[in-house]
C-alpha cells in the first residue's frame, strides 16, 4: 500500500499497519477473563462473541485446521471504549431540581432519557439513571424516611485528641426510683448489680463525659445509664466540663468551618454554638472559665471559654458564651491571638485557673500562660520548656 502521507513511510501509522492482528478464540478469551479475576460463564462468552466477534468483518483463527470465529482484541477494545455510555460518562450531569418541578407541573411521567446522568440528593456526583427511572423518585429520596432510630447505648470512647477526651463532672440531677427487684433474675442482671455496687462506692455523685465519634456521651456509673448530645456532624476532638457540672463543651473537626458546642450535661440540650473561621480545620483544645455568667447570682463571674483552632497559627480565642441564664446574649469573641505558630498539631490542650481569670495552653515543647490586660485583652507569657 502507498502511504497516505509522503513522510509517513517510517512513521507511527506505518508501524501500526505492519503490526500483526491479535485474535482470541472463545476458549482463550474465557481463560484470559478467569486469570484476570473476571470469570465468565460459557453463555456470557457466547454473548460477547455474538455481539463483537464480527467487528470489522470478523477476524478468523484456525483451531485444529478448522476456521472458527474469533475476537480481534484491538477492535474489541476500541468498540468498548467508544460505547455511548462511556462517552456520556464524561459529560456534565443534569440536576433534577428544575426538571422535578416541571414534571410535577406538567403532570408528565417524568422518565429520564436512557443512559442519562443525573444528580439528586444526597449524591454529590453524577450517576447513571436506570432505564425506567422516574424523576419523582428524587424528591422522595431527598426526604427523611418516616422510620427513625433511637440511640440506646454508645460503645467505645474516642481518643481523637491528644488529651482531655474524658472528663468527670458533678452530678446535678436526681435519679428516678429504681424498680423493685424481682425474684427471678438472670446472670447478666447479677453481673450488672455487682458492677454498679463497685462503681457507686467511688463514683456516686459523679458522671463521666466523653465522646464517641460525633456524639457526646454522659455516663452515670452509679445508675449505669447514658445521656447523649448529638449536635455535631463530624468527629469530636476536644472536650471540657464546667466546674459546676451543668455544662460540657465539645469541639469538632470540619472540612469547612469547625465549631464548638456548649450543652447541658443533664439534658443534652445545646446552649451555645461557637463558629470558627473556614480553613481552621478543627477546635483542638477547649476550656471553661469558672464563672456562671448569671447576673441574678451575686459573684457568679463572667461566662468565659477559650478555644484553640487547628490552623498554622493555632489561633486562641476567648469567648463570652452567654452563660446558662434565661435571656443570655449570643456568643461573642472577646479577643484572639496566636496560640503557637507551626504545622498542626502543636497545641494539645488548655486549662483555666479555678479561681482566677487566667488560663494556660500547652503542647509541643511549650506552655503558655494567658493573663487578662486592659479592655478585656489577654497577654501571654510563654514558658518555652518541655512538658512535665
mmCIF file of C-alpha atoms in Angstrom:
data_model
loop_
_atom_site.group_PDB
_atom_site.id
_atom_site.type_symbol
_atom_site.label_atom_id
_atom_site.label_comp_id
_atom_site.label_asym_id
_atom_site.label_seq_id
_atom_site.Cartn_x
_atom_site.Cartn_y
_atom_site.Cartn_z
ATOM 1 C CA UNK A 1 0.000 0.000 0.000
ATOM 2 C CA UNK A 2 1.063 3.538 -0.709
ATOM 3 C CA UNK A 3 1.424 5.702 2.384
ATOM 4 C CA UNK A 4 -1.281 8.332 2.926
ATOM 5 C CA UNK A 5 1.352 10.980 3.516
ATOM 6 C CA UNK A 6 4.793 11.243 1.837
ATOM 7 C CA UNK A 7 6.597 11.438 5.178
ATOM 8 C CA UNK A 8 4.683 8.532 6.717
ATOM 9 C CA UNK A 9 6.975 5.806 5.391
ATOM 10 C CA UNK A 10 8.669 5.151 8.703
ATOM 11 C CA UNK A 11 6.150 6.887 10.986
ATOM 12 C CA UNK A 12 3.810 5.517 13.644
ATOM 13 C CA UNK A 13 0.955 4.940 11.195
ATOM 14 C CA UNK A 14 3.138 2.685 9.046
ATOM 15 C CA UNK A 15 4.323 0.751 12.086
ATOM 16 C CA UNK A 16 0.716 0.362 13.169
ATOM 17 C CA UNK A 17 -0.233 -1.132 9.787
ATOM 18 C CA UNK A 18 2.666 -3.569 9.890
ATOM 19 C CA UNK A 19 1.633 -4.845 13.360
ATOM 20 C CA UNK A 20 0.106 -8.355 13.283
ATOM 21 C CA UNK A 21 -3.568 -8.727 14.204
ATOM 22 C CA UNK A 22 -4.066 -10.314 17.652
ATOM 23 C CA UNK A 23 -7.099 -12.562 17.865
ATOM 24 C CA UNK A 24 -8.522 -14.901 20.523
ATOM 25 C CA UNK A 25 -10.830 -17.876 20.372
ATOM 26 C CA UNK A 26 -13.662 -18.409 22.802
ATOM 27 C CA UNK A 27 -11.587 -20.803 24.890
ATOM 28 C CA UNK A 28 -8.676 -18.352 25.048
ATOM 29 C CA UNK A 29 -10.964 -15.435 25.936
ATOM 30 C CA UNK A 30 -12.690 -17.488 28.653
ATOM 31 C CA UNK A 31 -9.340 -18.444 30.194
ATOM 32 C CA UNK A 32 -7.962 -14.878 29.972
ATOM 33 C CA UNK A 33 -11.010 -13.478 31.796
ATOM 34 C CA UNK A 34 -10.662 -16.094 34.532
ATOM 35 C CA UNK A 35 -6.966 -15.257 35.013
ATOM 36 C CA UNK A 36 -7.825 -11.554 35.137
ATOM 37 C CA UNK A 37 -10.244 -12.095 38.017
ATOM 38 C CA UNK A 38 -13.438 -11.695 35.936
ATOM 39 C CA UNK A 39 -14.663 -15.235 35.314
ATOM 40 C CA UNK A 40 -17.396 -15.512 32.685
ATOM 41 C CA UNK A 41 -19.787 -18.342 32.034
ATOM 42 C CA UNK A 42 -19.885 -20.027 28.636
ATOM 43 C CA UNK A 43 -23.171 -18.290 27.848
ATOM 44 C CA UNK A 44 -21.568 -14.914 28.667
ATOM 45 C CA UNK A 45 -18.664 -15.662 26.333
ATOM 46 C CA UNK A 46 -21.099 -16.698 23.612
ATOM 47 C CA UNK A 47 -22.936 -13.378 24.033
ATOM 48 C CA UNK A 48 -19.689 -11.413 23.754
ATOM 49 C CA UNK A 49 -18.630 -13.245 20.585
ATOM 50 C CA UNK A 50 -22.120 -12.993 19.139
ATOM 51 C CA UNK A 51 -22.022 -9.213 19.528
ATOM 52 C CA UNK A 52 -18.362 -8.375 18.936
ATOM 53 C CA UNK A 53 -16.998 -11.381 17.063
ATOM 54 C CA UNK A 54 -17.921 -9.757 13.763
ATOM 55 C CA UNK A 55 -16.093 -6.458 14.348
ATOM 56 C CA UNK A 56 -14.666 -5.298 11.005
ATOM 57 C CA UNK A 57 -15.798 -8.391 9.199
ATOM 58 C CA UNK A 58 -14.841 -10.787 11.957
ATOM 59 C CA UNK A 59 -11.280 -11.992 12.317
ATOM 60 C CA UNK A 60 -10.764 -15.707 11.715
ATOM 61 C CA UNK A 61 -8.497 -18.096 13.533
ATOM 62 C CA UNK A 62 -7.604 -21.716 12.988
ATOM 63 C CA UNK A 63 -8.304 -24.331 15.636
ATOM 64 C CA UNK A 64 -7.021 -27.715 14.562
ATOM 65 C CA UNK A 65 -7.172 -26.648 10.937
ATOM 66 C CA UNK A 66 -10.818 -25.555 11.234
ATOM 67 C CA UNK A 67 -11.676 -21.875 10.824
ATOM 68 C CA UNK A 68 -13.568 -20.522 13.882
ATOM 69 C CA UNK A 69 -14.913 -17.073 14.675
ATOM 70 C CA UNK A 70 -12.619 -15.155 16.998
ATOM 71 C CA UNK A 71 -12.236 -11.762 18.589
ATOM 72 C CA UNK A 72 -9.811 -9.175 17.252
ATOM 73 C CA UNK A 73 -8.634 -7.654 20.530
ATOM 74 C CA UNK A 74 -7.745 -4.186 19.284
ATOM 75 C CA UNK A 75 -11.066 -3.685 17.541
ATOM 76 C CA UNK A 76 -12.901 -5.139 20.520
ATOM 77 C CA UNK A 77 -11.176 -2.674 22.880
ATOM 78 C CA UNK A 78 -11.991 0.243 20.579
ATOM 79 C CA UNK A 79 -15.639 -0.787 20.488
ATOM 80 C CA UNK A 80 -15.836 -0.958 24.298
ATOM 81 C CA UNK A 81 -14.076 2.385 24.861
ATOM 82 C CA UNK A 82 -16.204 4.185 22.265
ATOM 83 C CA UNK A 83 -19.547 2.930 23.608
ATOM 84 C CA UNK A 84 -22.174 5.665 24.017
ATOM 85 C CA UNK A 85 -22.294 5.109 27.771
ATOM 86 C CA UNK A 86 -18.551 5.760 28.028
ATOM 87 C CA UNK A 87 -18.928 8.984 26.072
ATOM 88 C CA UNK A 88 -21.808 10.103 28.293
ATOM 89 C CA UNK A 89 -19.692 9.448 31.364
ATOM 90 C CA UNK A 90 -17.521 12.441 30.533
ATOM 91 C CA UNK A 91 -20.439 14.816 30.120
ATOM 92 C CA UNK A 92 -21.755 17.004 32.951
ATOM 93 C CA UNK A 93 -24.710 15.629 34.842
ATOM 94 C CA UNK A 94 -28.081 17.345 34.876
ATOM 95 C CA UNK A 95 -29.599 18.391 38.185
ATOM 96 C CA UNK A 96 -33.114 17.230 38.867
ATOM 97 C CA UNK A 97 -34.370 20.276 40.794
ATOM 98 C CA UNK A 98 -35.764 22.126 37.740
ATOM 99 C CA UNK A 99 -36.905 19.026 35.893
ATOM 100 C CA UNK A 100 -38.610 17.711 39.016
ATOM 101 C CA UNK A 101 -40.707 20.881 39.311
ATOM 102 C CA UNK A 102 -41.535 20.816 35.605
ATOM 103 C CA UNK A 103 -42.589 17.189 35.905
ATOM 104 C CA UNK A 104 -44.987 17.965 38.734
ATOM 105 C CA UNK A 105 -46.435 20.996 36.981
ATOM 106 C CA UNK A 106 -46.992 19.312 33.653
ATOM 107 C CA UNK A 107 -48.118 16.001 35.081
ATOM 108 C CA UNK A 108 -45.859 14.020 32.751
ATOM 109 C CA UNK A 109 -44.435 10.684 33.766
ATOM 110 C CA UNK A 110 -41.026 12.347 34.129
ATOM 111 C CA UNK A 111 -38.917 9.441 32.964
ATOM 112 C CA UNK A 112 -35.309 10.334 32.181
ATOM 113 C CA UNK A 113 -33.834 9.637 28.735
ATOM 114 C CA UNK A 114 -31.869 6.382 28.516
ATOM 115 C CA UNK A 115 -28.222 6.479 29.634
ATOM 116 C CA UNK A 116 -28.625 9.991 31.102
ATOM 117 C CA UNK A 117 -26.522 11.097 34.068
ATOM 118 C CA UNK A 118 -28.372 12.746 36.916
ATOM 119 C CA UNK A 119 -27.565 14.383 40.237
ATOM 120 C CA UNK A 120 -30.020 14.101 43.115
ATOM 121 C CA UNK A 121 -29.685 14.389 46.907
ATOM 122 C CA UNK A 122 -27.800 13.002 48.688
ATOM 123 C CA UNK A 123 -25.474 12.115 45.764
ATOM 124 C CA UNK A 124 -22.729 14.687 45.181
ATOM 125 C CA UNK A 125 -21.630 13.457 41.751
ATOM 126 C CA UNK A 126 -23.480 12.347 38.671
ATOM 127 C CA UNK A 127 -24.822 8.822 38.406
ATOM 128 C CA UNK A 128 -26.402 6.904 35.523
ATOM 129 C CA UNK A 129 -30.145 6.621 35.856
ATOM 130 C CA UNK A 130 -31.801 3.243 35.315
ATOM 131 C CA UNK A 131 -33.658 2.847 32.046
ATOM 132 C CA UNK A 132 -37.033 3.084 33.828
ATOM 133 C CA UNK A 133 -36.018 5.922 36.185
ATOM 134 C CA UNK A 134 -38.757 8.333 37.214
ATOM 135 C CA UNK A 135 -37.628 11.811 38.306
ATOM 136 C CA UNK A 136 -40.237 11.828 41.053
ATOM 137 C CA UNK A 137 -38.147 9.272 42.918
ATOM 138 C CA UNK A 138 -35.551 12.013 43.522
ATOM 139 C CA UNK A 139 -37.970 14.022 45.644
ATOM 140 C CA UNK A 140 -38.748 11.002 47.773
ATOM 141 C CA UNK A 141 -35.037 10.215 48.116
ATOM 142 C CA UNK A 142 -34.314 13.744 49.398
ATOM 143 C CA UNK A 143 -36.841 13.424 52.229
ATOM 144 C CA UNK A 144 -36.122 11.769 55.549
ATOM 145 C CA UNK A 145 -37.844 8.389 55.953
ATOM 146 C CA UNK A 146 -40.730 8.003 58.346
ATOM 147 C CA UNK A 147 -38.781 5.441 60.342
ATOM 148 C CA UNK A 148 -36.219 6.689 62.842
ATOM 149 C CA UNK A 149 -33.577 5.187 65.083
ATOM 150 C CA UNK A 150 -33.103 5.858 68.784
ATOM 151 C CA UNK A 151 -29.723 5.617 70.486
ATOM 152 C CA UNK A 152 -29.860 3.149 73.351
ATOM 153 C CA UNK A 153 -26.183 2.729 74.203
ATOM 154 C CA UNK A 154 -22.870 4.073 72.903
ATOM 155 C CA UNK A 155 -19.988 1.611 72.965
ATOM 156 C CA UNK A 156 -16.402 2.858 72.938
ATOM 157 C CA UNK A 157 -14.716 6.174 73.643
ATOM 158 C CA UNK A 158 -12.987 8.431 71.119
ATOM 159 C CA UNK A 159 -9.368 9.352 71.731
ATOM 160 C CA UNK A 160 -9.039 11.659 68.725
ATOM 161 C CA UNK A 161 -7.400 14.425 70.756
ATOM 162 C CA UNK A 162 -4.039 14.292 72.490
ATOM 163 C CA UNK A 163 -5.578 14.647 75.940
ATOM 164 C CA UNK A 164 -8.667 15.697 77.850
ATOM 165 C CA UNK A 165 -11.144 13.460 75.998
ATOM 166 C CA UNK A 166 -12.534 12.065 79.264
ATOM 167 C CA UNK A 167 -13.787 14.401 82.000
ATOM 168 C CA UNK A 168 -15.610 13.963 85.307
ATOM 169 C CA UNK A 169 -18.395 16.323 86.367
ATOM 170 C CA UNK A 170 -20.557 16.588 89.495
ATOM 171 C CA UNK A 171 -23.962 15.011 89.080
ATOM 172 C CA UNK A 172 -26.629 17.732 89.185
ATOM 173 C CA UNK A 173 -29.841 15.707 88.910
ATOM 174 C CA UNK A 174 -31.649 13.070 90.951
ATOM 175 C CA UNK A 175 -32.306 9.621 89.537
ATOM 176 C CA UNK A 176 -35.750 8.159 89.179
ATOM 177 C CA UNK A 177 -36.585 5.483 91.743
ATOM 178 C CA UNK A 178 -35.273 2.078 90.787
ATOM 179 C CA UNK A 179 -37.934 -0.604 90.121
ATOM 180 C CA UNK A 180 -38.402 -3.161 92.852
ATOM 181 C CA UNK A 181 -36.194 -6.231 92.318
ATOM 182 C CA UNK A 182 -37.879 -9.371 91.081
ATOM 183 C CA UNK A 183 -37.302 -12.801 92.465
ATOM 184 C CA UNK A 184 -36.173 -14.171 89.105
ATOM 185 C CA UNK A 185 -33.003 -12.562 87.736
ATOM 186 C CA UNK A 186 -30.610 -13.884 85.164
ATOM 187 C CA UNK A 187 -26.824 -13.916 85.348
ATOM 188 C CA UNK A 188 -26.472 -10.669 83.334
ATOM 189 C CA UNK A 189 -28.579 -8.757 85.874
ATOM 190 C CA UNK A 190 -26.482 -10.143 88.723
ATOM 191 C CA UNK A 191 -23.306 -9.070 86.930
ATOM 192 C CA UNK A 192 -24.708 -5.543 86.429
ATOM 193 C CA UNK A 193 -25.628 -5.327 90.117
ATOM 194 C CA UNK A 194 -22.094 -6.300 91.115
ATOM 195 C CA UNK A 195 -20.581 -3.714 88.760
ATOM 196 C CA UNK A 196 -22.943 -0.950 89.939
ATOM 197 C CA UNK A 197 -22.206 -1.608 93.596
ATOM 198 C CA UNK A 198 -18.497 -1.285 92.917
ATOM 199 C CA UNK A 199 -18.942 1.874 90.870
ATOM 200 C CA UNK A 200 -21.334 3.509 93.311
ATOM 201 C CA UNK A 201 -18.836 3.240 96.134
ATOM 202 C CA UNK A 202 -16.289 5.520 94.461
ATOM 203 C CA UNK A 203 -18.248 7.413 91.788
ATOM 204 C CA UNK A 204 -21.626 8.223 93.363
ATOM 205 C CA UNK A 205 -22.464 11.851 92.575
ATOM 206 C CA UNK A 206 -20.090 11.959 89.582
ATOM 207 C CA UNK A 207 -20.749 11.446 85.886
ATOM 208 C CA UNK A 208 -18.241 10.849 83.101
ATOM 209 C CA UNK A 209 -18.348 12.910 79.920
ATOM 210 C CA UNK A 210 -16.613 11.718 76.765
ATOM 211 C CA UNK A 211 -17.050 11.478 73.012
ATOM 212 C CA UNK A 212 -17.983 8.593 70.786
ATOM 213 C CA UNK A 213 -17.349 9.713 67.215
ATOM 214 C CA UNK A 214 -19.504 12.784 66.591
ATOM 215 C CA UNK A 215 -21.662 12.240 69.684
ATOM 216 C CA UNK A 216 -21.154 13.494 73.222
ATOM 217 C CA UNK A 217 -21.830 10.876 75.888
ATOM 218 C CA UNK A 218 -22.630 11.328 79.600
ATOM 219 C CA UNK A 219 -22.159 8.110 81.544
ATOM 220 C CA UNK A 220 -23.662 7.825 85.029
ATOM 221 C CA UNK A 221 -21.806 4.878 86.519
ATOM 222 C CA UNK A 222 -23.898 4.708 89.692
ATOM 223 C CA UNK A 223 -27.141 4.338 87.721
ATOM 224 C CA UNK A 224 -25.472 2.632 84.741
ATOM 225 C CA UNK A 225 -27.145 4.985 82.266
ATOM 226 C CA UNK A 226 -26.063 7.153 79.377
ATOM 227 C CA UNK A 227 -27.254 10.510 78.026
ATOM 228 C CA UNK A 228 -26.303 11.899 74.630
ATOM 229 C CA UNK A 229 -25.573 15.137 72.807
ATOM 230 C CA UNK A 230 -25.984 14.819 69.031
ATOM 231 C CA UNK A 231 -25.394 18.374 67.798
ATOM 232 C CA UNK A 232 -22.157 17.650 65.887
ATOM 233 C CA UNK A 233 -21.851 16.499 62.294
ATOM 234 C CA UNK A 234 -18.175 15.477 62.402
ATOM 235 C CA UNK A 235 -15.698 13.893 64.796
ATOM 236 C CA UNK A 236 -15.307 15.451 68.247
ATOM 237 C CA UNK A 237 -11.636 16.149 69.004
ATOM 238 C CA UNK A 238 -11.754 18.295 72.170
ATOM 239 C CA UNK A 239 -13.837 18.280 75.326
ATOM 240 C CA UNK A 240 -14.249 20.152 78.620
ATOM 241 C CA UNK A 241 -16.729 20.336 81.502
ATOM 242 C CA UNK A 242 -17.722 23.297 83.675
ATOM 243 C CA UNK A 243 -16.774 23.196 87.350
ATOM 244 C CA UNK A 244 -20.454 23.444 88.303
ATOM 245 C CA UNK A 245 -21.236 20.198 86.476
ATOM 246 C CA UNK A 246 -24.023 21.869 84.491
ATOM 247 C CA UNK A 247 -22.381 22.186 81.069
ATOM 248 C CA UNK A 248 -19.981 20.440 78.736
ATOM 249 C CA UNK A 249 -18.211 21.877 75.686
ATOM 250 C CA UNK A 250 -17.108 19.816 72.701
ATOM 251 C CA UNK A 251 -15.116 20.897 69.643
ATOM 252 C CA UNK A 252 -15.204 19.144 66.308
ATOM 253 C CA UNK A 253 -13.116 18.890 63.164
ATOM 254 C CA UNK A 254 -14.617 20.021 59.861
ATOM 255 C CA UNK A 255 -13.602 20.383 56.240
ATOM 256 C CA UNK A 256 -15.464 23.704 56.092
ATOM 257 C CA UNK A 257 -15.829 25.763 59.291
ATOM 258 C CA UNK A 258 -15.294 23.960 62.611
ATOM 259 C CA UNK A 259 -17.337 24.784 65.676
ATOM 260 C CA UNK A 260 -17.579 24.163 69.403
ATOM 261 C CA UNK A 261 -20.849 23.422 71.181
ATOM 262 C CA UNK A 262 -21.809 24.179 74.777
ATOM 263 C CA UNK A 263 -24.553 21.879 76.049
ATOM 264 C CA UNK A 264 -26.293 20.844 79.246
ATOM 265 C CA UNK A 265 -24.955 17.650 80.764
ATOM 266 C CA UNK A 266 -28.263 16.744 82.405
ATOM 267 C CA UNK A 267 -30.430 17.050 79.276
ATOM 268 C CA UNK A 268 -28.108 17.105 76.242
ATOM 269 C CA UNK A 269 -29.700 20.425 75.155
ATOM 270 C CA UNK A 270 -27.478 22.811 73.180
ATOM 271 C CA UNK A 271 -26.855 26.157 74.898
ATOM 272 C CA UNK A 272 -24.407 27.889 72.551
ATOM 273 C CA UNK A 273 -22.543 27.217 69.302
ATOM 274 C CA UNK A 274 -19.167 28.874 68.715
ATOM 275 C CA UNK A 275 -18.434 29.092 64.993
ATOM 276 C CA UNK A 276 -14.818 29.361 63.838
ATOM 277 C CA UNK A 277 -13.447 30.569 60.527
ATOM 278 C CA UNK A 278 -13.298 28.399 57.404
ATOM 279 C CA UNK A 279 -9.934 26.722 56.934
ATOM 280 C CA UNK A 280 -9.162 26.348 60.650
ATOM 281 C CA UNK A 281 -9.752 22.582 60.344
ATOM 282 C CA UNK A 282 -10.749 21.790 63.935
ATOM 283 C CA UNK A 283 -11.151 23.001 67.510
ATOM 284 C CA UNK A 284 -8.302 21.073 69.103
ATOM 285 C CA UNK A 285 -8.485 22.486 72.641
ATOM 286 C CA UNK A 286 -11.241 23.962 74.788
ATOM 287 C CA UNK A 287 -11.600 25.006 78.452
ATOM 288 C CA UNK A 288 -14.262 26.671 80.607
ATOM 289 C CA UNK A 289 -13.683 29.635 82.849
ATOM 290 C CA UNK A 290 -15.065 29.287 86.398
ATOM 291 C CA UNK A 291 -17.823 31.905 86.012
ATOM 292 C CA UNK A 292 -21.527 31.152 85.506
ATOM 293 C CA UNK A 293 -22.372 34.375 83.677
ATOM 294 C CA UNK A 294 -25.656 34.725 85.547
ATOM 295 C CA UNK A 295 -26.329 38.328 86.677
ATOM 296 C CA UNK A 296 -29.006 37.129 89.114
ATOM 297 C CA UNK A 297 -26.385 35.221 91.125
ATOM 298 C CA UNK A 298 -24.036 37.533 93.064
ATOM 299 C CA UNK A 299 -20.396 36.826 92.396
ATOM 300 C CA UNK A 300 -21.141 34.308 89.647
ATOM 301 C CA UNK A 301 -18.438 35.791 87.393
ATOM 302 C CA UNK A 302 -18.380 36.146 83.624
ATOM 303 C CA UNK A 303 -19.116 33.237 81.315
ATOM 304 C CA UNK A 304 -15.774 32.653 79.596
ATOM 305 C CA UNK A 305 -14.443 29.858 77.442
ATOM 306 C CA UNK A 306 -11.207 29.504 75.472
ATOM 307 C CA UNK A 307 -10.824 27.581 72.216
ATOM 308 C CA UNK A 308 -7.743 26.778 70.114
ATOM 309 C CA UNK A 309 -8.081 26.114 66.385
ATOM 310 C CA UNK A 310 -6.016 23.762 64.227
ATOM 311 C CA UNK A 311 -4.714 26.341 61.738
ATOM 312 C CA UNK A 312 -0.998 27.068 61.277
ATOM 313 C CA UNK A 313 -1.218 29.788 63.957
ATOM 314 C CA UNK A 314 -3.266 27.674 66.389
ATOM 315 C CA UNK A 315 -5.477 30.699 66.903
ATOM 316 C CA UNK A 316 -6.647 31.040 70.513
ATOM 317 C CA UNK A 317 -9.964 32.793 71.177
ATOM 318 C CA UNK A 318 -11.588 33.905 74.414
ATOM 319 C CA UNK A 319 -15.382 33.882 74.172
ATOM 320 C CA UNK A 320 -18.276 35.177 76.194
ATOM 321 C CA UNK A 321 -20.562 32.217 75.592
ATOM 322 C CA UNK A 322 -23.539 33.814 77.339
ATOM 323 C CA UNK A 323 -23.933 31.671 80.428
ATOM 324 C CA UNK A 324 -26.813 29.419 81.343
ATOM 325 C CA UNK A 325 -29.424 32.003 82.398
ATOM 326 C CA UNK A 326 -32.574 32.980 80.523
ATOM 327 C CA UNK A 327 -32.125 35.876 78.110
ATOM 328 C CA UNK A 328 -28.404 35.256 77.763
ATOM 329 C CA UNK A 329 -26.633 37.127 74.938
ATOM 330 C CA UNK A 330 -25.350 35.441 71.811
ATOM 331 C CA UNK A 331 -21.788 34.071 71.962
ATOM 332 C CA UNK A 332 -19.158 36.649 71.092
ATOM 333 C CA UNK A 333 -15.378 36.606 70.637
ATOM 334 C CA UNK A 334 -13.703 38.909 73.150
ATOM 335 C CA UNK A 335 -10.180 38.559 71.802
ATOM 336 C CA UNK A 336 -7.954 36.325 69.701
ATOM 337 C CA UNK A 337 -4.214 35.766 69.459
ATOM 338 C CA UNK A 338 -1.605 33.416 68.027
ATOM 339 C CA UNK A 339 -1.529 30.314 70.175
ATOM 340 C CA UNK A 340 1.565 28.760 68.590
ATOM 341 C CA UNK A 341 2.997 29.014 65.093
ATOM 342 C CA UNK A 342 3.773 25.776 63.293
ATOM 343 C CA UNK A 343 2.261 22.931 61.350
ATOM 344 C CA UNK A 344 -0.517 21.350 63.457
ATOM 345 C CA UNK A 345 -0.771 19.670 65.802
ATOM 346 C CA UNK A 346 1.299 21.901 68.100
ATOM 347 C CA UNK A 347 -1.246 22.649 70.856
ATOM 348 C CA UNK A 348 -2.686 19.698 72.770
ATOM 349 C CA UNK A 349 -4.933 21.278 75.376
ATOM 350 C CA UNK A 350 -5.995 24.190 77.552
ATOM 351 C CA UNK A 351 -6.933 24.603 81.210
ATOM 352 C CA UNK A 352 -8.428 27.508 83.134
ATOM 353 C CA UNK A 353 -7.432 28.516 86.655
ATOM 354 C CA UNK A 354 -10.288 27.530 89.015
ATOM 355 C CA UNK A 355 -10.317 30.793 90.967
ATOM 356 C CA UNK A 356 -8.886 33.425 88.613
ATOM 357 C CA UNK A 357 -9.395 34.946 85.178
ATOM 358 C CA UNK A 358 -6.407 33.327 83.547
ATOM 359 C CA UNK A 359 -5.670 30.128 81.663
ATOM 360 C CA UNK A 360 -2.863 28.092 80.112
ATOM 361 C CA UNK A 361 -2.367 26.332 76.783
ATOM 362 C CA UNK A 362 0.217 23.611 76.287
ATOM 363 C CA UNK A 363 1.627 21.461 73.525
ATOM 364 C CA UNK A 364 4.856 20.552 71.754
ATOM 365 C CA UNK A 365 7.726 21.796 73.954
ATOM 366 C CA UNK A 366 5.792 24.781 75.293
ATOM 367 C CA UNK A 367 3.404 26.021 77.943
ATOM 368 C CA UNK A 368 1.743 29.429 77.564
ATOM 369 C CA UNK A 369 0.184 31.338 80.450
ATOM 370 C CA UNK A 370 -2.501 33.846 79.464
ATOM 371 C CA UNK A 371 -3.500 36.739 81.731
ATOM 372 C CA UNK A 372 -6.089 39.499 81.152
ATOM 373 C CA UNK A 373 -4.982 43.008 80.282
ATOM 374 C CA UNK A 374 -6.855 46.264 79.932
ATOM 375 C CA UNK A 375 -10.102 46.291 77.925
ATOM 376 C CA UNK A 376 -10.560 42.522 78.214
ATOM 377 C CA UNK A 377 -7.464 41.724 76.137
ATOM 378 C CA UNK A 378 -5.112 38.924 77.040
ATOM 379 C CA UNK A 379 -1.343 38.954 77.264
ATOM 380 C CA UNK A 380 0.760 35.821 77.211
ATOM 381 C CA UNK A 381 3.955 34.807 78.897
ATOM 382 C CA UNK A 382 5.399 31.755 77.208
ATOM 383 C CA UNK A 383 7.495 29.253 79.046
ATOM 384 C CA UNK A 384 9.477 27.512 76.358
ATOM 385 C CA UNK A 385 10.235 24.428 78.340
ATOM 386 C CA UNK A 386 9.378 20.776 77.796
ATOM 387 C CA UNK A 387 6.177 19.433 79.262
ATOM 388 C CA UNK A 388 6.426 17.798 82.641
#
